[in-house]
Short mmCIF file of C-alpha atoms in Angstrom, two decimals:
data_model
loop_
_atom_site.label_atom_id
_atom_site.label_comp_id
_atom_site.label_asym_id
_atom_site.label_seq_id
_atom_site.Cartn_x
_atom_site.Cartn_y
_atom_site.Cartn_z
CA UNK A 1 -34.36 32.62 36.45
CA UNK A 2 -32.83 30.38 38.92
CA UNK A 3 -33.88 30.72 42.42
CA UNK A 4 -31.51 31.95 44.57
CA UNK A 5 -29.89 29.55 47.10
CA UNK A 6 -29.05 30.66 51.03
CA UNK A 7 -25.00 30.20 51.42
CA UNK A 8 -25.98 28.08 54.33
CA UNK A 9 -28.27 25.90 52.21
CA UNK A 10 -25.26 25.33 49.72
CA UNK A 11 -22.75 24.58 52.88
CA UNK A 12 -25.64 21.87 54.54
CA UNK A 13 -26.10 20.38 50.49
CA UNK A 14 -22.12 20.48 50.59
CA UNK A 15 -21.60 19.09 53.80
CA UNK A 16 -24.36 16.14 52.63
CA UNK A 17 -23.27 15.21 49.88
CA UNK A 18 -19.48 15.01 51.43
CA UNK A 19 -20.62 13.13 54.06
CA UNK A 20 -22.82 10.43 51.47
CA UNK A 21 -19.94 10.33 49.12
CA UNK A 22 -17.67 9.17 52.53
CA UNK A 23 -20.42 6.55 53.11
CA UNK A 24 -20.43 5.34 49.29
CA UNK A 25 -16.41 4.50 50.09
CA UNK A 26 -17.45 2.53 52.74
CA UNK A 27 -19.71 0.81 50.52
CA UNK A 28 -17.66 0.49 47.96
CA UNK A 29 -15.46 -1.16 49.72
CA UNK A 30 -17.37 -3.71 51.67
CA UNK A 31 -18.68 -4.31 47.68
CA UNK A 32 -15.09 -4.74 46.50
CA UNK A 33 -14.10 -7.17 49.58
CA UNK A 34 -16.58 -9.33 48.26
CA UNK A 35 -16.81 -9.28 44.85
CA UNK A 36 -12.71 -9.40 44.88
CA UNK A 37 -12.94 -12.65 47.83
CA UNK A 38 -12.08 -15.17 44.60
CA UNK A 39 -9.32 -13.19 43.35
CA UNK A 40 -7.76 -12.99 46.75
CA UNK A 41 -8.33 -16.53 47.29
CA UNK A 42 -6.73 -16.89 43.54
CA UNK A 43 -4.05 -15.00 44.62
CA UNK A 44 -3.44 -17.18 47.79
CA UNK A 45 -3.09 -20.64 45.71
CA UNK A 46 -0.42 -18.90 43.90
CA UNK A 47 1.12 -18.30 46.65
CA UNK A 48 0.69 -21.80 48.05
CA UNK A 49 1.38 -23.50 44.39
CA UNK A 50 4.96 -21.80 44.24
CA UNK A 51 5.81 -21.48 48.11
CA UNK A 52 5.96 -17.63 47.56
CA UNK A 53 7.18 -15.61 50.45
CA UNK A 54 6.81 -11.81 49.25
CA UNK A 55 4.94 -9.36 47.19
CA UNK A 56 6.73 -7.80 44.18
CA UNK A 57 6.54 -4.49 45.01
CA UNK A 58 10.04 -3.51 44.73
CA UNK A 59 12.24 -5.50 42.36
CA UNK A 60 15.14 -3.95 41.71
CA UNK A 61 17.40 -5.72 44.75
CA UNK A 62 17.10 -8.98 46.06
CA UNK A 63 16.52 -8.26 50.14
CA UNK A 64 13.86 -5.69 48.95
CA UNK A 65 12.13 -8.08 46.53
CA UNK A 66 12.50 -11.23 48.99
CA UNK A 67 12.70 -8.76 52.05
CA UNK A 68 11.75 -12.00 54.79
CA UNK A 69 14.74 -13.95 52.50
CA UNK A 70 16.98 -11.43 53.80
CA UNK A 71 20.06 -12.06 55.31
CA UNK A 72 21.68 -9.80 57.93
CA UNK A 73 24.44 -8.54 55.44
CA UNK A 74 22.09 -8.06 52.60
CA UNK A 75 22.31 -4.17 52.22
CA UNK A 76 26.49 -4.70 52.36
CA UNK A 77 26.51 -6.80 48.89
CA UNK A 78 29.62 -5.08 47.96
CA UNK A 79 31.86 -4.40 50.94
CA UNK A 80 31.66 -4.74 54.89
CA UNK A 81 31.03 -0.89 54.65
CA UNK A 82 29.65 -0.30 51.45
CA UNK A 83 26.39 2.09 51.14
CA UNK A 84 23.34 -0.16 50.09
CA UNK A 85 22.72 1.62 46.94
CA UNK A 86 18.95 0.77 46.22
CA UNK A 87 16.27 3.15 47.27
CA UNK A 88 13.98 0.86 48.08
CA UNK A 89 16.45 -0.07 50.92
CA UNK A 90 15.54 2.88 52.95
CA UNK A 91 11.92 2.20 52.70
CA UNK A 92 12.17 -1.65 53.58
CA UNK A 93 12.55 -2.35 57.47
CA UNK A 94 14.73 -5.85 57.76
CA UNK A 95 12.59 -9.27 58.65
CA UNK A 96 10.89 -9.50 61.95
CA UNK A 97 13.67 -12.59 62.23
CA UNK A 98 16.11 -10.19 62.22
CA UNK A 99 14.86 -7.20 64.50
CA UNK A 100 13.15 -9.72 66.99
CA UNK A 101 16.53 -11.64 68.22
CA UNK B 1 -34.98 24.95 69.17
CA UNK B 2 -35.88 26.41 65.81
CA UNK B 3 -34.98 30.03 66.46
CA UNK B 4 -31.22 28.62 67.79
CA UNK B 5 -31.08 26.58 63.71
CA UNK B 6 -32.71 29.81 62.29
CA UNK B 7 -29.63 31.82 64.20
CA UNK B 8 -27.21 29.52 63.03
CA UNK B 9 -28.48 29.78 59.54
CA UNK B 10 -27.59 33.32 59.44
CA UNK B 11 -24.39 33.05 60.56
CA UNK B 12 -23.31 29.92 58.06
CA UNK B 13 -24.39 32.72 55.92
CA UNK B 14 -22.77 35.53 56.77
CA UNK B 15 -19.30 33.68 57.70
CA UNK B 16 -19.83 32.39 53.76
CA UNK B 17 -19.95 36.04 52.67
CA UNK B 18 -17.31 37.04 55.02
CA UNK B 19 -14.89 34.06 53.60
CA UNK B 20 -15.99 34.64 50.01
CA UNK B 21 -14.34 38.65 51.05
CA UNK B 22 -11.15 36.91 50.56
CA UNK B 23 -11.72 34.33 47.85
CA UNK B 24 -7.96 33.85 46.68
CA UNK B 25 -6.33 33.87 50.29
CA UNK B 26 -9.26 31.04 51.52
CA UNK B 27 -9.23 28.57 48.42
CA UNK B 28 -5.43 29.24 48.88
CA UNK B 29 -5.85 27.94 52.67
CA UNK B 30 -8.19 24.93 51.56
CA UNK B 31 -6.20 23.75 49.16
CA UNK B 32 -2.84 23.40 50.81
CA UNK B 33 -5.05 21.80 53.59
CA UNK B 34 -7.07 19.35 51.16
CA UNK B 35 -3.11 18.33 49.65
CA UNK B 36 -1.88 17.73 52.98
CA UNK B 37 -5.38 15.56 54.41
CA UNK B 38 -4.98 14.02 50.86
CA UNK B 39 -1.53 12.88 51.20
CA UNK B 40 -2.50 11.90 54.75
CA UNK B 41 -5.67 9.83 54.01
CA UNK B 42 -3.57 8.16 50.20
CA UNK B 43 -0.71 6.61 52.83
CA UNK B 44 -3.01 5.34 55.68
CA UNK B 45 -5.08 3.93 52.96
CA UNK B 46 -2.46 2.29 51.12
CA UNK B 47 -0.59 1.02 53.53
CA UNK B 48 -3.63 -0.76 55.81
CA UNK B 49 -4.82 -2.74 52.39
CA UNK B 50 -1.60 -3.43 51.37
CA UNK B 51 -0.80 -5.07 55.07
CA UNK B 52 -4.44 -6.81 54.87
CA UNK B 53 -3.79 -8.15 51.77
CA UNK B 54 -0.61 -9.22 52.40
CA UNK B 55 -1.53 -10.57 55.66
CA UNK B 56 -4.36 -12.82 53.88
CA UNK B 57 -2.32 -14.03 50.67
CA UNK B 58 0.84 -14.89 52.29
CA UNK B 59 -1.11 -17.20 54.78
CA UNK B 60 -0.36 -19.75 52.24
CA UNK B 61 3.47 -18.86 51.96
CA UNK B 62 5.56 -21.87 53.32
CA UNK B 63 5.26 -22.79 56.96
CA UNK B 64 9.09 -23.33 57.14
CA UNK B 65 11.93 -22.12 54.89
CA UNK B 66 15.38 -23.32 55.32
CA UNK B 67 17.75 -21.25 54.04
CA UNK B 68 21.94 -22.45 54.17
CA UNK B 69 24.10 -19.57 55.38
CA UNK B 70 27.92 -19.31 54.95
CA UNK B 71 29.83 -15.84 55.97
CA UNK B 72 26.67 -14.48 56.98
CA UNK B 73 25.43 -14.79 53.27
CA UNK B 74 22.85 -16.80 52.00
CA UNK B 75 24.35 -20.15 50.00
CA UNK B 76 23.00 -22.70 48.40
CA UNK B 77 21.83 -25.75 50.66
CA UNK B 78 23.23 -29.45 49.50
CA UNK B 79 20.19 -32.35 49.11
CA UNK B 80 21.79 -34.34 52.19
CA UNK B 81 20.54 -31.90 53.95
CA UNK B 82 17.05 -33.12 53.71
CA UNK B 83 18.68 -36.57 54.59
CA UNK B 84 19.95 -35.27 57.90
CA UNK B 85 16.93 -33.43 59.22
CA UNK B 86 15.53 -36.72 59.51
CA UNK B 87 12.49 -37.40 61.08
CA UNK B 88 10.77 -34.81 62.44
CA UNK B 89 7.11 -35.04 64.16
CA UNK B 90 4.73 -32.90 62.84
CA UNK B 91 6.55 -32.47 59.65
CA UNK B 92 4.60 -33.72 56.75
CA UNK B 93 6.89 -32.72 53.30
CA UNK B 94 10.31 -31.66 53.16
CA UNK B 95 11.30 -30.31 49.45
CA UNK B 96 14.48 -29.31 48.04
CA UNK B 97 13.45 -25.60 46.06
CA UNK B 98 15.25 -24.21 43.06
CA UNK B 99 14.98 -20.64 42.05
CA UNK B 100 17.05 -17.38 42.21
CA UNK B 101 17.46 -13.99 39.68
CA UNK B 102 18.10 -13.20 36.24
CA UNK B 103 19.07 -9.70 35.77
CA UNK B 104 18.40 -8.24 31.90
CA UNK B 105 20.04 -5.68 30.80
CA UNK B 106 18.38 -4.99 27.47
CA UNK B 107 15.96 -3.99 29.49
CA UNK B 108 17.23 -3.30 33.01
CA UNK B 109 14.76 -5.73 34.94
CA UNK B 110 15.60 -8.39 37.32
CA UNK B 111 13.35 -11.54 37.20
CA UNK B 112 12.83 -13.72 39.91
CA UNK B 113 13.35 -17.20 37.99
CA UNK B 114 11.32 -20.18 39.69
CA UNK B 115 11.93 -23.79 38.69
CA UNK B 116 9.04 -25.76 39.84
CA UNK B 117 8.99 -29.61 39.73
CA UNK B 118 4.81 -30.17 39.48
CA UNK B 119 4.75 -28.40 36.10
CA UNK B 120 4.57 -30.17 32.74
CA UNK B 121 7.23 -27.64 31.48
CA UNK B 122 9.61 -29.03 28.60
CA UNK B 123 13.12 -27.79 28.88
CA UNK B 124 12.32 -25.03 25.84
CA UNK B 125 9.37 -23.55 27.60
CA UNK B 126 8.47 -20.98 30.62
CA UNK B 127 5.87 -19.30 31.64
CA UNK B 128 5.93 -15.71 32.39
CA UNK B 129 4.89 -12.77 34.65
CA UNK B 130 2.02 -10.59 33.19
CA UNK B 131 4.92 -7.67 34.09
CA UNK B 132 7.72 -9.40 31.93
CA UNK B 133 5.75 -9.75 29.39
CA UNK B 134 4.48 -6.08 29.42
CA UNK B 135 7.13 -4.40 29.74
CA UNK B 136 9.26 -6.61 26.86
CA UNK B 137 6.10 -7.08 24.95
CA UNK B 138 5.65 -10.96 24.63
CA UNK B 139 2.81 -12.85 24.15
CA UNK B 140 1.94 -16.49 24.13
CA UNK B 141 4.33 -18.56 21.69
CA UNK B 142 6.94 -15.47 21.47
CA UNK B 143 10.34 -16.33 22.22
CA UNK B 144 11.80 -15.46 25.55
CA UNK B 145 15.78 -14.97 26.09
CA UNK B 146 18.14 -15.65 28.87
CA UNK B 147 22.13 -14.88 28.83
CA UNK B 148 24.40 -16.78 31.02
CA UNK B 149 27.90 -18.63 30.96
CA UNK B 150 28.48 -17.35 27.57
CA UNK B 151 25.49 -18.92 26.23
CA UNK B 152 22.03 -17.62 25.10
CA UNK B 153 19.16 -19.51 25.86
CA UNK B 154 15.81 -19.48 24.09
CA UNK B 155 12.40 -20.25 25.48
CA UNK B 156 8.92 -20.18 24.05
CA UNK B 157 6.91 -18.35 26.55
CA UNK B 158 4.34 -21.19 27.35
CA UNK B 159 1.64 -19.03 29.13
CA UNK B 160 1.50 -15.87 31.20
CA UNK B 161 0.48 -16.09 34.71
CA UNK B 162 -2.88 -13.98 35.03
CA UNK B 163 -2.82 -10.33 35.49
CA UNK B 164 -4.70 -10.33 39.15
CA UNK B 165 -1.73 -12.06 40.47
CA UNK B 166 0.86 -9.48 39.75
CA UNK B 167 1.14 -8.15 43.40
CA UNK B 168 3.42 -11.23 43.58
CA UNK B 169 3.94 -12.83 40.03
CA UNK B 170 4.84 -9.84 37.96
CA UNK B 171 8.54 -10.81 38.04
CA UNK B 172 8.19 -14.47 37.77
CA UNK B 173 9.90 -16.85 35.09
CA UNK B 174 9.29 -20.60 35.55
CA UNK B 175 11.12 -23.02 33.83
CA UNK B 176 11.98 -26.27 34.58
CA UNK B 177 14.25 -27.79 36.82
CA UNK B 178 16.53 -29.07 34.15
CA UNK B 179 16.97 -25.87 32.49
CA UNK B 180 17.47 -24.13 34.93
CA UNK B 181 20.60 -26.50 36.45
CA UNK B 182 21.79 -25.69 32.99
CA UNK B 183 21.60 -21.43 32.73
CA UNK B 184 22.80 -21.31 36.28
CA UNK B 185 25.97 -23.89 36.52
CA UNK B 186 24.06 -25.36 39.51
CA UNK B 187 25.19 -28.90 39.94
CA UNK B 188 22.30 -31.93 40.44
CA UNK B 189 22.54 -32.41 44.66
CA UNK B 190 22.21 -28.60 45.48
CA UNK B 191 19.33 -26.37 45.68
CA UNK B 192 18.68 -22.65 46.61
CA UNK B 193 16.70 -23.94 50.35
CA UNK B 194 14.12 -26.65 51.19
CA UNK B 195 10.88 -26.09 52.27
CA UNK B 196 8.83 -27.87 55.06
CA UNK B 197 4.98 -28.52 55.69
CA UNK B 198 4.13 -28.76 59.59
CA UNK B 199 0.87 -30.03 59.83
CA UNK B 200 0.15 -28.27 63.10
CA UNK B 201 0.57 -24.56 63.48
CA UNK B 202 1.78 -24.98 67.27
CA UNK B 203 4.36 -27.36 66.75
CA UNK B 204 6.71 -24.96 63.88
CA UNK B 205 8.34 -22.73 66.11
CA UNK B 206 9.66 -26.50 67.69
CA UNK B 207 10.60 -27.65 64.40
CA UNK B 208 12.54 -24.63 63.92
CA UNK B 209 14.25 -25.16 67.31
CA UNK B 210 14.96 -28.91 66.06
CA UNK B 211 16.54 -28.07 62.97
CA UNK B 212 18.60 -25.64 64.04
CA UNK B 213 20.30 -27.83 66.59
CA UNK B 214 20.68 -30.97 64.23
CA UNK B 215 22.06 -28.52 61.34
CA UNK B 216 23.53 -25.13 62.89
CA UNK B 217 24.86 -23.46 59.86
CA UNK B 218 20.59 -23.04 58.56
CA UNK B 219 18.76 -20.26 59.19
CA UNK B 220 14.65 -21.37 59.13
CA UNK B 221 12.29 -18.64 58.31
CA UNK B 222 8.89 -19.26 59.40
CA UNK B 223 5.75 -18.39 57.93
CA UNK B 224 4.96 -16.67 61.22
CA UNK B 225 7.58 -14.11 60.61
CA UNK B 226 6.88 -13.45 57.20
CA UNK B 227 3.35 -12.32 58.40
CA UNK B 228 5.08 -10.07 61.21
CA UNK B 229 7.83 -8.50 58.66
CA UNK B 230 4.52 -7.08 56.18
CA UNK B 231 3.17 -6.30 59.39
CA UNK B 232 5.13 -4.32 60.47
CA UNK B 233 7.18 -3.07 57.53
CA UNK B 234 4.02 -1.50 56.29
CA UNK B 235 3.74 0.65 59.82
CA UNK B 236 6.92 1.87 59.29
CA UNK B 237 6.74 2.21 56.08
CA UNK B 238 3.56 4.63 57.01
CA UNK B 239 6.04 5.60 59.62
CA UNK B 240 9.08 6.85 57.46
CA UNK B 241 6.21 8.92 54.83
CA UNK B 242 4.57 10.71 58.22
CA UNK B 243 8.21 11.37 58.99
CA UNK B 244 8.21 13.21 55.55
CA UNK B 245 5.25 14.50 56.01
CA UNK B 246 5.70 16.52 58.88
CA UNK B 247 8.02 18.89 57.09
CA UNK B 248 4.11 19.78 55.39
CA UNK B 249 2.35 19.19 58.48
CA UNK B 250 4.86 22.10 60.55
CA UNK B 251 4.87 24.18 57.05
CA UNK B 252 1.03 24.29 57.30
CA UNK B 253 0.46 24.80 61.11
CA UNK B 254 2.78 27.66 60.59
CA UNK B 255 0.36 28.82 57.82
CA UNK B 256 -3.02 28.59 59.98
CA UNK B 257 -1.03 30.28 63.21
CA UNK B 258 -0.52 32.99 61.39
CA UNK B 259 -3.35 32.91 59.84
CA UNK B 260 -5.06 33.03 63.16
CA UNK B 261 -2.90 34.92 65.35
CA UNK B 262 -1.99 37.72 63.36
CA UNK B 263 -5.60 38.71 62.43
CA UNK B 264 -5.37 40.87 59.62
CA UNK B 265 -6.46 44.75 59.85
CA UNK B 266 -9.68 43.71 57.25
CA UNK B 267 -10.81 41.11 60.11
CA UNK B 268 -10.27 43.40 63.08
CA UNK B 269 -12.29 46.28 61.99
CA UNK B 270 -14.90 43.43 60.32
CA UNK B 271 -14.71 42.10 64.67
CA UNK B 272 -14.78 45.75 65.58
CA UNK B 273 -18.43 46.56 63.20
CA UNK B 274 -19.74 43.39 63.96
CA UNK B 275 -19.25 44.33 68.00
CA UNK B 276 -20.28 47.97 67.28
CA UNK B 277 -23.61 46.91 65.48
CA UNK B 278 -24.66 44.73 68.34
CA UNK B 279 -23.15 41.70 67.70
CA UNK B 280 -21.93 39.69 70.82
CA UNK B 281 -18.79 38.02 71.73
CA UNK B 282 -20.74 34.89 71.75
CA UNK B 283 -22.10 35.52 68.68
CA UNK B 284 -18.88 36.25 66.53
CA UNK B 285 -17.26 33.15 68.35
CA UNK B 286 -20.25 31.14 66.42
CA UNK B 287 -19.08 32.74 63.80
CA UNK B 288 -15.62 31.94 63.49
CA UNK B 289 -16.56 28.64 65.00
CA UNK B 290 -18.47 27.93 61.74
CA UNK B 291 -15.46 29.59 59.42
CA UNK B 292 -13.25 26.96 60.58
CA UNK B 293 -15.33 24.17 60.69
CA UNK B 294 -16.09 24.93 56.90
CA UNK B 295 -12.87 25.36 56.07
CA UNK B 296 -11.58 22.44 57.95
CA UNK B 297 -14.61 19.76 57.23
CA UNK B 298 -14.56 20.73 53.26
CA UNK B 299 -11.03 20.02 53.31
CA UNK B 300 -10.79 16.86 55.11
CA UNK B 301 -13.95 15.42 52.80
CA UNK B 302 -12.46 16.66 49.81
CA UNK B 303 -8.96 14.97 51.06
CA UNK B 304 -10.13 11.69 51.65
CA UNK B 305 -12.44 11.70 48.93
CA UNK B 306 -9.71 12.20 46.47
CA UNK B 307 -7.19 9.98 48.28
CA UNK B 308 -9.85 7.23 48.09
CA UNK B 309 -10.10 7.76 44.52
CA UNK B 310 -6.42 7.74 44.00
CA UNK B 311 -5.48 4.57 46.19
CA UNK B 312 -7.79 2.60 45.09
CA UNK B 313 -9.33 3.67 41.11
CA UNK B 314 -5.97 4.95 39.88
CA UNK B 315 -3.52 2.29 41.41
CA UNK B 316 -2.13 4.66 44.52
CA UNK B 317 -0.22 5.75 40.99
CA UNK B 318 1.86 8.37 43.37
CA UNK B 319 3.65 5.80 45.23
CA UNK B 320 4.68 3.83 42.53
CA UNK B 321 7.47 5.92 41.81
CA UNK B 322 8.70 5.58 45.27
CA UNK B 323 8.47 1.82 45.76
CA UNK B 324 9.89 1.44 42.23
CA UNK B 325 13.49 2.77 42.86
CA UNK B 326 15.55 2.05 40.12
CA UNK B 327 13.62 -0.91 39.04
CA UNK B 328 11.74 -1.39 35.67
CA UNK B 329 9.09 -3.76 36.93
CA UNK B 330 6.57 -2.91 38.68
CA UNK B 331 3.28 -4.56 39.24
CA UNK B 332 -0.01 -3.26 37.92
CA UNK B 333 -2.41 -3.99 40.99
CA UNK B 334 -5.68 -2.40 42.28
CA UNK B 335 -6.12 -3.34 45.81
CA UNK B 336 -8.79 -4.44 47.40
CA UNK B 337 -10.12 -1.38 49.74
CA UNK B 338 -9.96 -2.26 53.34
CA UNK B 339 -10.92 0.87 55.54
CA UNK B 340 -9.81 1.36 58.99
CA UNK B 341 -12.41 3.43 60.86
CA UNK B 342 -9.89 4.41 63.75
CA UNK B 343 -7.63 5.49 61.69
CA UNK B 344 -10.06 7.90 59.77
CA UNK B 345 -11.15 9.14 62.86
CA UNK B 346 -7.72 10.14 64.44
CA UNK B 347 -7.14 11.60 60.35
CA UNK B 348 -11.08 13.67 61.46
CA UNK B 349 -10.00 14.70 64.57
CA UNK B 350 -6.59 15.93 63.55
CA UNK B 351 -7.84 17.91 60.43
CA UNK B 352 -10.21 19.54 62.65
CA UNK B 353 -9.75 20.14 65.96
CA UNK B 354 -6.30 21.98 65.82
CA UNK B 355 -7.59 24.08 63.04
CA UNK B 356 -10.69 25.33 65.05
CA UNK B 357 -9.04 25.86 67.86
CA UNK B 358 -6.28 28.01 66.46
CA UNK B 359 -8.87 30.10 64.90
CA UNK B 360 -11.29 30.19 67.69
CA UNK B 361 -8.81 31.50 70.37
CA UNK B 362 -7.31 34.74 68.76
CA UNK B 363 -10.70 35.87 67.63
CA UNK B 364 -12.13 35.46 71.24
CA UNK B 365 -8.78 37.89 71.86
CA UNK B 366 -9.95 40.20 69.96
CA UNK B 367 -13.71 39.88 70.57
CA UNK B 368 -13.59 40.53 73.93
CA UNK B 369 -11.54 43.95 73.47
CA UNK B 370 -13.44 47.44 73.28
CA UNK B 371 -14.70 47.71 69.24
CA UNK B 372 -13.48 51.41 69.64
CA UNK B 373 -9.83 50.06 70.14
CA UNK B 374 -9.91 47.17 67.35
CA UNK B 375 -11.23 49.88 64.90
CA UNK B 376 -8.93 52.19 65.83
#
């Protein structure tokens, strides 16, 4: 027979082992920022070594793939008043260059 | 001190049996509420690595970029150019670039194709983005194609740049310069912009200035506002997703209002015993107190636990479909977990003080009305 547990003994062990496992992430990622610091730095000399700009995320149009590259009449590739076309486009916010004037 | 944990004890307990009453409507309630803390918790977390990472690897990005513009379009910039910005102070290289974009449509990608001088590429070899070479399936030594001007060119892929760079190689092709005059038509004397080393950080934004006035038809983009566009694009980004998510956010304050405000006729005569029996106000405030903060804690640990999980062991693999679009390269990354505290907090503090509150106040309605009347 298992002994029986109080509801409020199971909500505290709950609430514990929430609250541990939310300290672990913590952990884990102070682990990770180190452990990952060459990669990063890897990743950086890449950067440097080709004069990158942007991070590939979206590659399927050129002012979302080189978003800073962008010029002001990127999104109108086709026509003064052309749709842009790409979803990506109405994630990307234009270059600081370009919203800063 | 004991007696008030002892008290409280009892209560955890009985608000346990009282939510375990309605077993399907509760797990109901906690899991629309974990979904919601979970798509919460996946965007704040993606979004504040993402910006920290970018923020440290593009620190190396180019400290100026000259770009030629004609009609408002970006056009490629002749090599006098580098001839007439003369001497500047502070300016310690000045180099004409060469790169631009190779669509496929075999297989419906677009490559960003790089022609670096410093490599010891011959004119039959490239080197390759871990992506490319995933999603056509090449290895080392395959042969890599290119269409253009009527012509199909062959490469042997050289090497394939290392899979922890993908965030910004995946799409990359190098080749070198000569072959890459030849795929694109562009004549010897032209290149796609020129980049410039400043040796000191301060003087760049005067640089800029300079330029511009000896050559007005440039645009310069500094390395400054390449930081400031991931900046920022990745708060807005966050921005434009909360935006979204408020259509979930309204749906489920909607759900917990009601839940709270129109008590049903189960809980009012369960208020009505409970007052009947002895129980005070007070006491089946505590209670609800406690029914809420179980509900609401369990949901936001759960939420964040699992969005943790998802942004950074399985690749935040529900975004990729929306930063994708219509493109078929995409780069396998795991990012490095950088946690904002404050933002967790406001996250805590948002999962659970509305809920508590909106299930505290009804209840003390009805708690403080004659248990005759409720059970009536």
């Amino acid at each position: 027979m298992f002994p029986v547990i109080r509801k409020s003994a199971f909500v505290l062990i709950f609430f514990l082992t929430g609250t541990l496992l939310m300290m672990l992430t913590v952990i884990d990622a102070m682990t990770k920022q180190s452990s990952t610091r060459d990669s990063l730095n890897q990743r950086a000399m890449l950067v440097k070594e080709f004069g990158l700009s942007d991070l590939a995320l979206s590659t399927e149009a050129r002012y979302t793939r080189h978003l800073t590259l962008a010029d002001r009449h990127s999104a109108f590739q086709d026509h003064p008043t052309s749709f842009d076309h790409f979803p990506s486009g109405s994630i990307f916010l234009p270059p600081s260059q370009l919203t800063h004037d | 001190m004991i007696e008030f944990f002892r008290k409280q004890a009892y209560l955890i307990d009985f608000t346990m049996s009282s939510l375990l009453r309605r077993k399907g409507k509760n797990f109901g309630l906690l899991l629309v509420y974990t979904l919601i803390v979970f798509m919460l918790a996946s965007v704040m977390l993606f979004s504040h690595s993402l910006r920290k990472e970018a923020g440290i690897i593009l620190q190396q990005s180019p400290e100026i970029i000259v770009q030629r513009l004609v009609a408002g379009r970006h056009a490629l910039i002749p090599a006098e150019y580098i001839q007439k910005m003369g001497r500047l102070r502070g300016v310690t290289s000045k180099k004409g670039r060469l790169w631009g974009y190779f669509y496929n449509p075999v297989v419906k990608a677009n490559y960003t194709v790089m022609a670096p001088d410093h490599l010891d590429l011959s004119t039959t070899e490239v080197i390759i983005g871990a992506g490319i070479a995933r999603t056509i399936g090449l290895g080392i030594g395959d042969y890599f194609t290119m269409r253009s001007n009527n012509d199909t060119f062959s490469f042997q892929v050289k090497d394939i740049i290392e899979r922890n760079s993908e965030l910004v190689t995946t799409d990359l092709v190098l080749i070198s310069p000569k072959a890459y005059r030849v795929i694109t038509g562009i004549p010897e004397g032209q290149f796609t912009d020129i980049v410039l080393s400043v040796r000191n950080p301060r003087e760049v934004r005067k640089v800029a200035e300079k330029l511009v006035q000896k050559l007005p038809d440039i645009r310069p983009v500094l390395r400054e506002e390449i930081l400031r566009t991931y900046d920022s694009i990745f708060a807005w980004r966050q921005g434009i997703v909360f935006v979204l998510l408020i259509g979930a956010l309204l749906a489920f304050v909607i759900f917990a209002w009601d839940k709270a405000s129109g008590l049903s006729a189960e809980e009012k005569r369960e208020i009505g015993i409970l007052k009947a029996v002895g129980w005070e106000s007070a006491d089946i405030l505590h209670m609800k107190f406690w029914e809420g903060i179980i509900i609401s804690l369990s949901a936001f640990m759960l939420g964040y636990l699992a969005a943790y999980l998802h942004v950074f062991y399985s690749s935040a693999v529900l975004f990729e479909s929306v930063l994708k679009g219509w493109a078929t390269l995409y780069p396998q990354f795991k990012l490095v977990p950088f946690i904002d505290g404050l933002q967790i907090a406001t996250l805590f503090f948002f999962t659970i003080f509305p809920y508590v509150v909106a299930t505290i106040i009804p209840i003390w309605k009805a708690s403080v009305t004659d248990p005759d009347a409720i059970m009536r």
